[in-house]
mmCIF file of C-alpha atoms and ligand atoms in Angstrom:
data_model
loop_
_atom_site.group_PDB
_atom_site.id
_atom_site.type_symbol
_atom_site.label_atom_id
_atom_site.label_comp_id
_atom_site.label_asym_id
_atom_site.label_seq_id
_atom_site.Cartn_x
_atom_site.Cartn_y
_atom_site.Cartn_z
ATOM 1 C CA MET A 1 258.898 135.465 75.699
ATOM 2 C CA ASN A 2 255.984 133.228 74.704
ATOM 3 C CA LYS A 3 254.480 136.114 72.794
ATOM 4 C CA ILE A 4 257.672 136.507 70.772
ATOM 5 C CA ILE A 5 257.676 132.818 69.908
ATOM 6 C CA LEU A 6 253.997 132.962 68.957
ATOM 7 C CA PHE A 7 254.685 135.969 66.772
ATOM 8 C CA LEU A 8 257.621 134.206 65.082
ATOM 9 C CA VAL A 9 255.473 131.122 64.448
ATOM 10 C CA PHE A 10 252.816 133.396 62.962
ATOM 11 C CA VAL A 11 255.305 135.128 60.653
ATOM 12 C CA LEU A 12 256.816 131.808 59.588
ATOM 13 C CA THR A 13 253.411 130.239 58.909
ATOM 14 C CA ALA A 14 252.269 133.283 56.959
ATOM 15 C CA SER A 15 255.388 133.320 54.807
ATOM 16 C CA LEU A 16 255.200 129.548 54.270
ATOM 17 C CA THR A 17 251.588 129.892 53.133
ATOM 18 C CA LEU A 18 252.557 132.648 50.702
ATOM 19 C CA GLN A 19 255.520 130.669 49.406
ATOM 20 C CA ALA A 20 253.922 127.212 49.402
ATOM 21 C CA GLN A 21 253.452 127.096 45.621
ATOM 22 C CA GLU A 22 257.080 128.154 44.989
ATOM 23 C CA ASN A 23 259.102 126.642 47.859
ATOM 24 C CA TYR A 24 260.335 123.781 45.663
ATOM 25 C CA LYS A 25 263.308 125.987 44.776
ATOM 26 C CA ASP A 26 265.023 125.723 48.208
ATOM 27 C CA ILE A 27 268.326 123.815 48.132
ATOM 28 C CA SER A 28 268.167 120.585 50.164
ATOM 29 C CA THR A 29 269.886 120.504 53.556
ATOM 30 C CA GLU A 30 269.729 116.690 53.722
ATOM 31 C CA ASP A 31 273.028 114.822 54.102
ATOM 32 C CA ASN A 32 273.895 112.857 50.989
ATOM 33 C CA ALA A 33 271.279 114.646 48.861
ATOM 34 C CA LYS A 34 273.672 114.511 45.893
ATOM 35 C CA PHE A 35 273.996 110.707 46.040
ATOM 36 C CA TYR A 36 271.454 108.257 44.637
ATOM 37 C CA ALA A 37 271.958 104.697 45.890
ATOM 38 C CA GLY A 38 270.860 102.172 43.234
ATOM 39 C CA LYS A 39 267.584 100.430 44.051
ATOM 40 C CA THR A 40 265.262 98.184 42.064
ATOM 41 C CA SER A 41 265.232 98.766 38.320
ATOM 42 C CA TYR A 42 262.288 98.645 35.923
ATOM 43 C CA LYS A 43 262.024 96.675 32.694
ATOM 44 C CA VAL A 44 262.186 98.627 29.446
ATOM 45 C CA GLU A 45 260.342 97.524 26.293
ATOM 46 C CA ARG A 46 261.562 98.091 22.744
ATOM 47 C CA TYR A 47 259.088 99.448 20.204
ATOM 48 C CA GLU A 48 259.273 99.330 16.444
ATOM 49 C CA GLU A 49 258.920 102.772 14.895
ATOM 50 C CA PRO A 50 256.157 103.159 12.291
ATOM 51 C CA ASP A 51 256.851 104.796 8.911
ATOM 52 C CA ALA A 52 258.638 108.006 9.800
ATOM 53 C CA ALA A 53 257.879 109.892 6.577
ATOM 54 C CA SER A 54 254.069 110.139 6.620
ATOM 55 C CA LYS A 55 251.992 112.756 8.473
ATOM 56 C CA PRO A 56 250.733 112.219 12.018
ATOM 57 C CA LYS A 57 247.084 112.277 13.074
ATOM 58 C CA ASN A 58 247.870 112.554 16.801
ATOM 59 C CA VAL A 59 250.673 114.288 18.711
ATOM 60 C CA ILE A 60 251.875 113.415 22.213
ATOM 61 C CA PHE A 61 254.300 116.090 23.406
ATOM 62 C CA LEU A 62 256.148 115.124 26.586
ATOM 63 C CA ILE A 63 258.175 117.730 28.496
ATOM 64 C CA GLY A 64 260.546 116.827 31.311
ATOM 65 C CA ASP A 65 260.826 120.147 33.120
ATOM 66 C CA GLY A 66 264.523 120.864 33.739
ATOM 67 C CA MET A 67 265.617 117.611 32.050
ATOM 68 C CA GLY A 68 268.973 118.000 30.329
ATOM 69 C CA VAL A 69 271.341 115.338 28.979
ATOM 70 C CA SER A 70 272.873 114.646 32.437
ATOM 71 C CA GLN A 71 269.460 114.120 34.028
ATOM 72 C CA ILE A 72 268.665 111.567 31.301
ATOM 73 C CA TYR A 73 271.995 109.802 31.739
ATOM 74 C CA ALA A 74 271.574 109.723 35.527
ATOM 75 C CA GLY A 75 268.231 107.991 34.909
ATOM 76 C CA ILE A 76 269.835 105.506 32.498
ATOM 77 C CA THR A 77 272.674 104.756 34.947
ATOM 78 C CA ALA A 78 270.299 104.351 37.894
ATOM 79 C CA ASN A 79 268.129 101.956 35.841
ATOM 80 C CA LEU A 80 271.218 99.819 35.132
ATOM 81 C CA GLY A 81 271.822 101.038 31.579
ATOM 82 C CA GLU A 82 268.429 101.459 29.969
ATOM 83 C CA MET A 83 265.413 103.726 29.721
ATOM 84 C CA TYR A 84 262.418 103.950 27.389
ATOM 85 C CA ILE A 85 263.882 107.122 25.924
ATOM 86 C CA GLN A 86 266.518 104.975 24.187
ATOM 87 C CA ASN A 87 263.771 103.813 21.793
ATOM 88 C CA PHE A 88 264.120 107.119 19.928
ATOM 89 C CA LYS A 89 266.217 107.256 16.772
ATOM 90 C CA LYS A 90 265.415 110.817 15.603
ATOM 91 C CA ILE A 91 267.232 113.194 17.933
ATOM 92 C CA GLY A 92 267.856 116.926 17.687
ATOM 93 C CA PHE A 93 268.947 119.863 19.850
ATOM 94 C CA GLN A 94 267.026 123.019 20.700
ATOM 95 C CA THR A 95 268.176 126.334 22.128
ATOM 96 C CA THR A 96 266.110 127.628 25.052
ATOM 97 C CA PHE A 97 267.037 131.298 25.683
ATOM 98 C CA SER A 98 264.087 133.657 26.176
ATOM 99 C CA ALA A 99 263.506 137.008 24.451
ATOM 100 C CA LYS A 100 265.448 138.992 27.040
ATOM 101 C CA ASP A 101 267.446 136.426 29.019
ATOM 102 C CA TYR A 102 270.111 133.861 28.119
ATOM 103 C CA ILE A 103 268.617 131.769 30.957
ATOM 104 C CA THR A 104 264.919 131.093 30.444
ATOM 105 C CA ASP A 105 262.277 130.323 33.054
ATOM 106 C CA SER A 106 259.557 127.710 32.547
ATOM 107 C CA ALA A 107 256.955 130.335 31.573
ATOM 108 C CA ALA A 108 258.920 131.829 28.647
ATOM 109 C CA ALA A 109 260.170 128.377 27.592
ATOM 110 C CA GLY A 110 256.660 126.907 27.901
ATOM 111 C CA THR A 111 255.308 129.789 25.826
ATOM 112 C CA ALA A 112 258.023 129.194 23.200
ATOM 113 C CA LEU A 113 257.206 125.467 23.039
ATOM 114 C CA ALA A 114 253.455 126.131 22.969
ATOM 115 C CA THR A 115 253.196 129.187 20.690
ATOM 116 C CA GLY A 116 256.478 129.462 18.754
ATOM 117 C CA GLU A 117 257.003 132.960 20.175
ATOM 118 C CA LYS A 118 260.025 134.182 22.172
ATOM 119 C CA THR A 119 258.846 136.186 25.159
ATOM 120 C CA TYR A 120 259.978 137.523 28.535
ATOM 121 C CA ASN A 121 260.538 135.326 31.591
ATOM 122 C CA GLY A 122 257.279 134.990 33.511
ATOM 123 C CA ALA A 123 255.007 135.374 30.464
ATOM 124 C CA ILE A 124 252.208 132.828 29.956
ATOM 125 C CA GLY A 125 251.065 132.565 26.327
ATOM 126 C CA VAL A 126 251.700 136.241 25.587
ATOM 127 C CA ASP A 127 254.367 138.072 23.553
ATOM 128 C CA LEU A 128 256.817 140.810 24.593
ATOM 129 C CA LYS A 129 253.962 143.338 24.578
ATOM 130 C CA ALA A 130 251.861 141.008 26.776
ATOM 131 C CA LYS A 131 249.570 140.334 23.792
ATOM 132 C CA THR A 132 247.904 136.899 23.491
ATOM 133 C CA VAL A 133 249.609 134.445 21.120
ATOM 134 C CA GLU A 134 247.655 131.381 20.015
ATOM 135 C CA ASN A 135 249.213 128.093 21.170
ATOM 136 C CA ILE A 136 249.480 124.778 19.317
ATOM 137 C CA ARG A 137 246.839 123.154 21.551
ATOM 138 C CA GLU A 138 244.368 125.905 20.619
ATOM 139 C CA LYS A 139 245.249 125.507 16.928
ATOM 140 C CA CYS A 140 244.577 121.758 17.190
ATOM 141 C CA GLU A 141 241.308 122.480 19.009
ATOM 142 C CA LYS A 142 240.267 124.784 16.109
ATOM 143 C CA GLN A 143 241.007 121.968 13.640
ATOM 144 C CA GLY A 144 238.509 119.820 15.534
ATOM 145 C CA MET A 145 241.089 117.697 17.333
ATOM 146 C CA ALA A 146 240.687 116.639 20.961
ATOM 147 C CA THR A 147 243.266 118.152 23.336
ATOM 148 C CA GLY A 148 244.636 117.528 26.805
ATOM 149 C CA VAL A 149 247.241 118.416 29.417
ATOM 150 C CA VAL A 150 248.610 116.043 32.082
ATOM 151 C CA VAL A 151 251.159 117.209 34.691
ATOM 152 C CA THR A 152 252.604 116.485 38.148
ATOM 153 C CA VAL A 153 252.199 120.094 39.387
ATOM 154 C CA SER A 154 249.201 122.410 39.666
ATOM 155 C CA VAL A 155 247.579 122.703 36.250
ATOM 156 C CA THR A 156 247.960 126.460 36.743
ATOM 157 C CA HIS A 157 251.779 126.222 36.955
ATOM 158 C CA ALA A 158 253.971 127.694 34.181
ATOM 159 C CA THR A 159 254.340 124.775 31.738
ATOM 160 C CA PRO A 160 250.698 123.576 31.588
ATOM 161 C CA ALA A 161 249.516 127.211 31.758
ATOM 162 C CA ALA A 162 251.515 128.047 28.610
ATOM 163 C CA PHE A 163 249.443 125.459 26.674
ATOM 164 C CA VAL A 164 246.121 126.794 27.960
ATOM 165 C CA ALA A 165 246.205 130.344 29.339
ATOM 166 C CA HIS A 166 247.238 133.869 28.356
ATOM 167 C CA GLN A 167 248.397 135.998 31.286
ATOM 168 C CA PRO A 168 251.217 138.548 31.746
ATOM 169 C CA GLN A 169 252.644 136.803 34.844
ATOM 170 C CA ARG A 170 252.998 133.140 35.788
ATOM 171 C CA SER A 171 252.059 133.821 39.413
ATOM 172 C CA MET A 172 248.475 134.775 38.426
ATOM 173 C CA TYR A 173 247.219 131.291 39.296
ATOM 174 C CA GLU A 174 243.557 132.263 39.738
ATOM 175 C CA ALA A 175 243.410 134.083 36.396
ATOM 176 C CA ILE A 176 245.156 131.105 34.778
ATOM 177 C CA ALA A 177 242.567 128.726 36.307
ATOM 178 C CA ALA A 178 239.784 130.915 34.890
ATOM 179 C CA ASP A 179 241.404 130.682 31.432
ATOM 180 C CA PHE A 180 240.754 126.904 31.387
ATOM 181 C CA LEU A 181 237.046 127.751 31.105
ATOM 182 C CA LYS A 182 237.680 129.898 28.031
ATOM 183 C CA THR A 183 238.956 126.846 26.115
ATOM 184 C CA ASP A 184 237.473 123.592 24.883
ATOM 185 C CA ILE A 185 240.248 121.464 26.367
ATOM 186 C CA ASP A 186 238.940 117.913 26.737
ATOM 187 C CA VAL A 187 241.151 116.525 29.495
ATOM 188 C CA PHE A 188 243.372 118.122 32.129
ATOM 189 C CA ILE A 189 244.881 116.250 35.053
ATOM 190 C CA GLY A 190 247.196 117.576 37.774
ATOM 191 C CA GLY A 191 246.985 119.526 41.017
ATOM 192 C CA GLY A 192 245.711 123.015 41.794
ATOM 193 C CA TYR A 193 242.096 122.395 42.913
ATOM 194 C CA LYS A 194 242.447 125.387 45.233
ATOM 195 C CA HIS A 195 242.907 127.838 42.375
ATOM 196 C CA PHE A 196 239.483 126.821 41.054
ATOM 197 C CA THR A 197 237.646 127.042 44.375
ATOM 198 C CA GLU A 198 239.398 129.306 46.914
ATOM 199 C CA ARG A 199 239.420 132.455 44.857
ATOM 200 C CA LYS A 200 239.537 136.167 45.564
ATOM 201 C CA ASP A 201 236.637 136.692 43.147
ATOM 202 C CA GLY A 202 234.541 134.204 45.149
ATOM 203 C CA MET A 203 233.801 132.131 42.027
ATOM 204 C CA ASN A 204 233.645 128.359 42.223
ATOM 205 C CA LEU A 205 235.163 127.277 38.922
ATOM 206 C CA VAL A 206 234.539 123.596 39.660
ATOM 207 C CA ASP A 207 230.803 124.383 39.444
ATOM 208 C CA GLU A 208 231.470 126.241 36.195
ATOM 209 C CA LEU A 209 233.433 123.297 34.812
ATOM 210 C CA GLU A 210 230.554 120.942 35.664
ATOM 211 C CA LYS A 211 228.090 123.315 33.965
ATOM 212 C CA LYS A 212 230.318 123.144 30.871
ATOM 213 C CA GLY A 213 230.005 119.360 30.911
ATOM 214 C CA TYR A 214 233.230 118.358 32.616
ATOM 215 C CA GLN A 215 233.384 115.372 34.922
ATOM 216 C CA VAL A 216 235.448 116.800 37.806
ATOM 217 C CA GLU A 217 237.347 114.196 39.856
ATOM 218 C CA THR A 218 239.827 114.548 42.712
ATOM 219 C CA GLU A 219 240.977 110.926 43.132
ATOM 220 C CA MET A 220 243.205 108.976 40.761
ATOM 221 C CA ASN A 221 241.169 105.745 41.050
ATOM 222 C CA LYS A 222 238.083 107.651 39.822
ATOM 223 C CA ILE A 223 240.045 109.516 37.137
ATOM 224 C CA ALA A 224 241.426 106.206 35.832
ATOM 225 C CA LYS A 225 237.874 104.909 35.230
ATOM 226 C CA VAL A 226 236.817 107.738 32.901
ATOM 227 C CA LYS A 227 236.559 106.499 29.308
ATOM 228 C CA LYS A 228 234.976 109.413 27.422
ATOM 229 C CA GLY A 229 233.681 112.970 27.626
ATOM 230 C CA LYS A 230 235.378 115.977 29.210
ATOM 231 C CA LEU A 231 237.511 115.345 32.286
ATOM 232 C CA ALA A 232 239.023 117.722 34.852
ATOM 233 C CA GLY A 233 241.216 115.737 37.264
ATOM 234 C CA LEU A 234 242.389 117.922 40.136
ATOM 235 C CA ILE A 235 244.065 115.549 42.568
ATOM 236 C CA SER A 236 245.449 118.022 45.139
ATOM 237 C CA ALA A 237 244.865 121.517 46.513
ATOM 238 C CA GLU A 238 248.231 122.664 45.181
ATOM 239 C CA HIS A 239 251.054 120.560 43.717
ATOM 240 C CA PRO A 240 250.797 116.756 43.827
ATOM 241 C CA ALA A 241 253.369 114.896 45.961
ATOM 242 C CA SER A 242 256.731 113.766 44.590
ATOM 243 C CA ILE A 243 257.425 110.101 43.827
ATOM 244 C CA GLU A 244 259.456 109.877 47.058
ATOM 245 C CA GLU A 245 256.486 111.313 48.982
ATOM 246 C CA GLY A 246 254.143 108.704 47.509
ATOM 247 C CA ARG A 247 252.659 110.068 44.247
ATOM 248 C CA GLY A 248 252.807 106.522 42.876
ATOM 249 C CA ASN A 249 252.114 105.927 39.182
ATOM 250 C CA MET A 250 249.810 108.955 38.845
ATOM 251 C CA LEU A 251 251.560 110.347 35.747
ATOM 252 C CA GLU A 252 251.477 107.004 33.920
ATOM 253 C CA THR A 253 247.833 106.378 34.848
ATOM 254 C CA ALA A 254 246.750 109.930 33.994
ATOM 255 C CA THR A 255 248.558 109.763 30.639
ATOM 256 C CA LYS A 256 246.969 106.394 29.780
ATOM 257 C CA THR A 257 243.533 107.731 30.766
ATOM 258 C CA ALA A 258 243.987 110.914 28.733
ATOM 259 C CA ILE A 259 245.147 108.999 25.627
ATOM 260 C CA ASN A 260 242.130 106.643 25.877
ATOM 261 C CA ILE A 261 239.645 109.518 26.151
ATOM 262 C CA LEU A 262 241.256 111.711 23.470
ATOM 263 C CA ASP A 263 241.633 108.815 21.020
ATOM 264 C CA ASN A 264 237.788 108.699 20.729
ATOM 265 C CA ASP A 265 237.996 111.779 18.489
ATOM 266 C CA PRO A 266 238.056 110.802 14.780
ATOM 267 C CA ASP A 267 239.922 114.071 14.014
ATOM 268 C CA GLY A 268 242.929 113.084 16.147
ATOM 269 C CA PHE A 269 244.347 114.579 19.308
ATOM 270 C CA PHE A 270 247.081 116.720 20.858
ATOM 271 C CA LEU A 271 248.275 115.829 24.361
ATOM 272 C CA MET A 272 250.949 117.626 26.389
ATOM 273 C CA VAL A 273 252.410 115.655 29.295
ATOM 274 C CA GLU A 274 254.841 117.175 31.787
ATOM 275 C CA GLY A 275 257.191 115.438 34.224
ATOM 276 C CA SER A 276 257.121 118.632 36.231
ATOM 277 C CA GLN A 277 259.229 117.897 39.290
ATOM 278 C CA ILE A 278 262.514 116.912 37.616
ATOM 279 C CA ASP A 279 263.083 120.695 37.712
ATOM 280 C CA TRP A 280 262.494 120.844 41.461
ATOM 281 C CA ALA A 281 265.141 118.183 42.077
ATOM 282 C CA GLY A 282 267.608 120.330 40.132
ATOM 283 C CA HIS A 283 266.738 123.432 42.137
ATOM 284 C CA GLN A 284 267.078 121.435 45.360
ATOM 285 C CA HIS A 285 270.390 119.744 44.392
ATOM 286 C CA ASN A 286 268.832 116.375 45.190
ATOM 287 C CA THR A 287 270.023 113.497 42.974
ATOM 288 C CA SER A 288 267.678 110.895 44.436
ATOM 289 C CA PHE A 289 264.662 113.163 43.793
ATOM 290 C CA LEU A 290 266.028 113.839 40.294
ATOM 291 C CA VAL A 291 266.433 110.146 39.435
ATOM 292 C CA THR A 292 263.031 109.038 40.777
ATOM 293 C CA GLU A 293 261.209 111.817 38.899
ATOM 294 C CA THR A 294 263.177 111.120 35.688
ATOM 295 C CA HIS A 295 262.259 107.412 35.937
ATOM 296 C CA ASP A 296 258.590 108.300 36.463
ATOM 297 C CA PHE A 297 258.698 110.529 33.373
ATOM 298 C CA ASP A 298 260.525 107.856 31.350
ATOM 299 C CA LYS A 299 257.919 105.201 32.201
ATOM 300 C CA THR A 300 255.296 107.683 30.989
ATOM 301 C CA VAL A 301 257.275 108.110 27.758
ATOM 302 C CA GLY A 302 256.954 104.299 27.559
ATOM 303 C CA ILE A 303 253.134 104.603 27.758
ATOM 304 C CA ALA A 304 253.168 107.077 24.855
ATOM 305 C CA LEU A 305 255.512 104.892 22.791
ATOM 306 C CA GLU A 306 253.443 101.747 23.403
ATOM 307 C CA PHE A 307 250.348 103.562 22.096
ATOM 308 C CA ALA A 308 252.208 105.144 19.158
ATOM 309 C CA ALA A 309 253.827 101.872 18.055
ATOM 310 C CA LYS A 310 250.383 100.227 17.852
ATOM 311 C CA ASN A 311 248.458 103.245 16.569
ATOM 312 C CA LYS A 312 251.019 104.093 13.820
ATOM 313 C CA GLU A 313 249.513 107.600 13.267
ATOM 314 C CA THR A 314 250.947 109.237 16.381
ATOM 315 C CA LEU A 315 253.988 111.474 16.606
ATOM 316 C CA VAL A 316 255.687 111.332 20.017
ATOM 317 C CA ILE A 317 258.039 114.192 20.935
ATOM 318 C CA VAL A 318 260.074 114.259 24.136
ATOM 319 C CA THR A 319 262.086 117.264 25.256
ATOM 320 C CA ALA A 320 262.569 119.707 28.144
ATOM 321 C CA ASP A 321 261.937 123.416 28.566
ATOM 322 C CA HIS A 322 265.489 124.001 29.907
ATOM 323 C CA GLU A 323 268.092 122.319 32.113
ATOM 324 C CA THR A 324 267.977 122.922 35.878
ATOM 325 C CA GLY A 325 270.784 122.923 38.413
ATOM 326 C CA GLY A 326 273.744 122.673 36.038
ATOM 327 C CA PHE A 327 273.616 119.002 36.918
ATOM 328 C CA SER A 328 276.506 116.676 36.163
ATOM 329 C CA ILE A 329 277.537 113.167 37.152
ATOM 330 C CA ASN A 330 280.825 112.814 39.012
ATOM 331 C CA LYS A 331 280.540 109.083 39.752
ATOM 332 C CA GLY A 332 278.216 106.343 38.587
ATOM 333 C CA ASN A 333 277.905 102.577 38.421
ATOM 334 C CA MET A 334 275.870 100.730 35.750
ATOM 335 C CA GLU A 335 275.915 97.499 37.807
ATOM 336 C CA THR A 336 274.588 98.982 41.073
ATOM 337 C CA GLY A 337 272.731 102.001 39.699
ATOM 338 C CA ASP A 338 274.557 104.392 42.041
ATOM 339 C CA VAL A 339 274.816 108.006 40.858
ATOM 340 C CA LEU A 340 276.798 110.793 42.512
ATOM 341 C CA GLY A 341 275.571 114.075 41.153
ATOM 342 C CA GLU A 342 276.956 117.602 41.347
ATOM 343 C CA PHE A 343 275.208 120.907 40.695
ATOM 344 C CA THR A 344 276.629 124.226 39.533
ATOM 345 C CA THR A 345 273.643 126.514 40.204
ATOM 346 C CA GLY A 346 270.351 126.693 42.090
ATOM 347 C CA ASP A 347 268.769 128.098 38.934
ATOM 348 C CA HIS A 348 268.267 126.977 35.346
ATOM 349 C CA THR A 349 271.136 126.847 32.866
ATOM 350 C CA GLY A 350 271.408 127.849 29.202
ATOM 351 C CA VAL A 351 272.635 124.549 27.722
ATOM 352 C CA MET A 352 271.132 123.024 24.576
ATOM 353 C CA ILE A 353 268.336 120.549 25.203
ATOM 354 C CA PRO A 354 267.828 117.259 23.334
ATOM 355 C CA VAL A 355 264.604 116.607 21.401
ATOM 356 C CA PHE A 356 263.503 113.021 20.719
ATOM 357 C CA ALA A 357 260.888 112.136 18.082
ATOM 358 C CA PHE A 358 259.149 108.861 17.156
ATOM 359 C CA GLY A 359 256.579 108.052 14.483
ATOM 360 C CA PRO A 360 255.165 109.926 11.475
ATOM 361 C CA GLY A 361 256.894 113.299 11.053
ATOM 362 C CA SER A 362 259.766 112.442 13.385
ATOM 363 C CA ASP A 363 262.310 113.175 10.604
ATOM 364 C CA GLN A 364 261.530 116.884 11.073
ATOM 365 C CA PHE A 365 263.073 116.926 14.529
ATOM 366 C CA THR A 366 266.700 116.019 13.780
ATOM 367 C CA GLY A 367 269.425 118.681 13.713
ATOM 368 C CA PHE A 368 269.812 122.001 15.513
ATOM 369 C CA TYR A 369 266.970 124.483 15.927
ATOM 370 C CA ASP A 370 265.276 126.798 18.421
ATOM 371 C CA ASN A 371 262.571 125.945 20.969
ATOM 372 C CA THR A 372 260.172 128.185 19.002
ATOM 373 C CA ASP A 373 260.594 125.924 15.939
ATOM 374 C CA ILE A 374 259.016 122.934 17.690
ATOM 375 C CA PRO A 375 255.336 124.044 17.674
ATOM 376 C CA LYS A 376 255.829 125.370 14.111
ATOM 377 C CA LYS A 377 257.071 121.947 13.006
ATOM 378 C CA ILE A 378 254.086 120.281 14.707
ATOM 379 C CA GLU A 379 251.658 122.741 13.092
ATOM 380 C CA ASN A 380 253.129 122.124 9.623
ATOM 381 C CA LEU A 381 252.877 118.379 10.065
ATOM 382 C CA LEU A 382 249.218 118.597 11.120
ATOM 383 C CA LYS A 383 248.267 120.806 8.146
ATOM 384 C CA ASN A 384 246.240 118.960 5.545
HETATM 385 MG MG1 MG B 1 257.055 123.075 34.481
HETATM 386 ZN ZN1 ZN B 2 262.761 125.671 37.531
#
């Protein structure tokens, strides 16, 4: 009997270890997971938009993974009627379907947003024939701009990977980690330390990063102190915690730190920031998780807007890669911040996704277009 139990524990542990990086997709079994009870709200600042017609020097591209219109409105309701995202006046809609599927995954959508190329679900920075396609971050790098990626998942996960790596499958985390060393990316902050150190090829990529001149840090308080140079911030073995599990203001701090470092470059910078776990909340059918992650992302949008309003040469773009969960709001209260959510699927949906733009070049982002148009628009705006 004991042997059977031991065996079952072994099988369970083994499968959990295998699935650890992907188990965020399990639907929550918690009671009341679809209800968010209003809590404290945060103050939202208003920023004056600089001249929208001129060309940008810097681009901050913020992606709320799985963040559709309902996710945004749940965040607004829960924050008693306001979010930073309401600062945006230039708003458009993008379609998200991938090359072969009406419903995209984050790899194909990330690749579309990064390279302007429609590809198959699972592809990281490659086309339908699994051939490398140059991404907008690489193009900026070639122009001499500083570049960075800041996320709340492993830096090897689909969305950040699409802005850095070129691999036929999103699950090739170790190969994706190795691709970071083939770039000149100046700053990357997120989780995924393990994919740099516990590798089948026996390589220690943290050593390699240090040899290339990166300051490698694993704690947010140390990351926050870095003012210049190349920075690799790997704050967890795999994915960082959620807000509800105590991630704190990591995304805001990491974004501020990245902007400060990248802004040293006289040629300008490109920074991609992802609120990665909004997607997980949608997969899990958990409204409270969804609201807290959306608020965290929105406060980070506030950091970008504060910089852009002062700097006046920075284009800020906020969008999502797709919607997750078929989320809707069945009850809400602007006075208490309560939100009762409902979900129609455990997967992503095919609905149009809003795009918000602020600052020089923002006019280009109104109207209807495809996800692949976004990096093309950015590239055109950065051309001299
Ligand atoms: Mg993502
Ligand atoms: Zn997802």
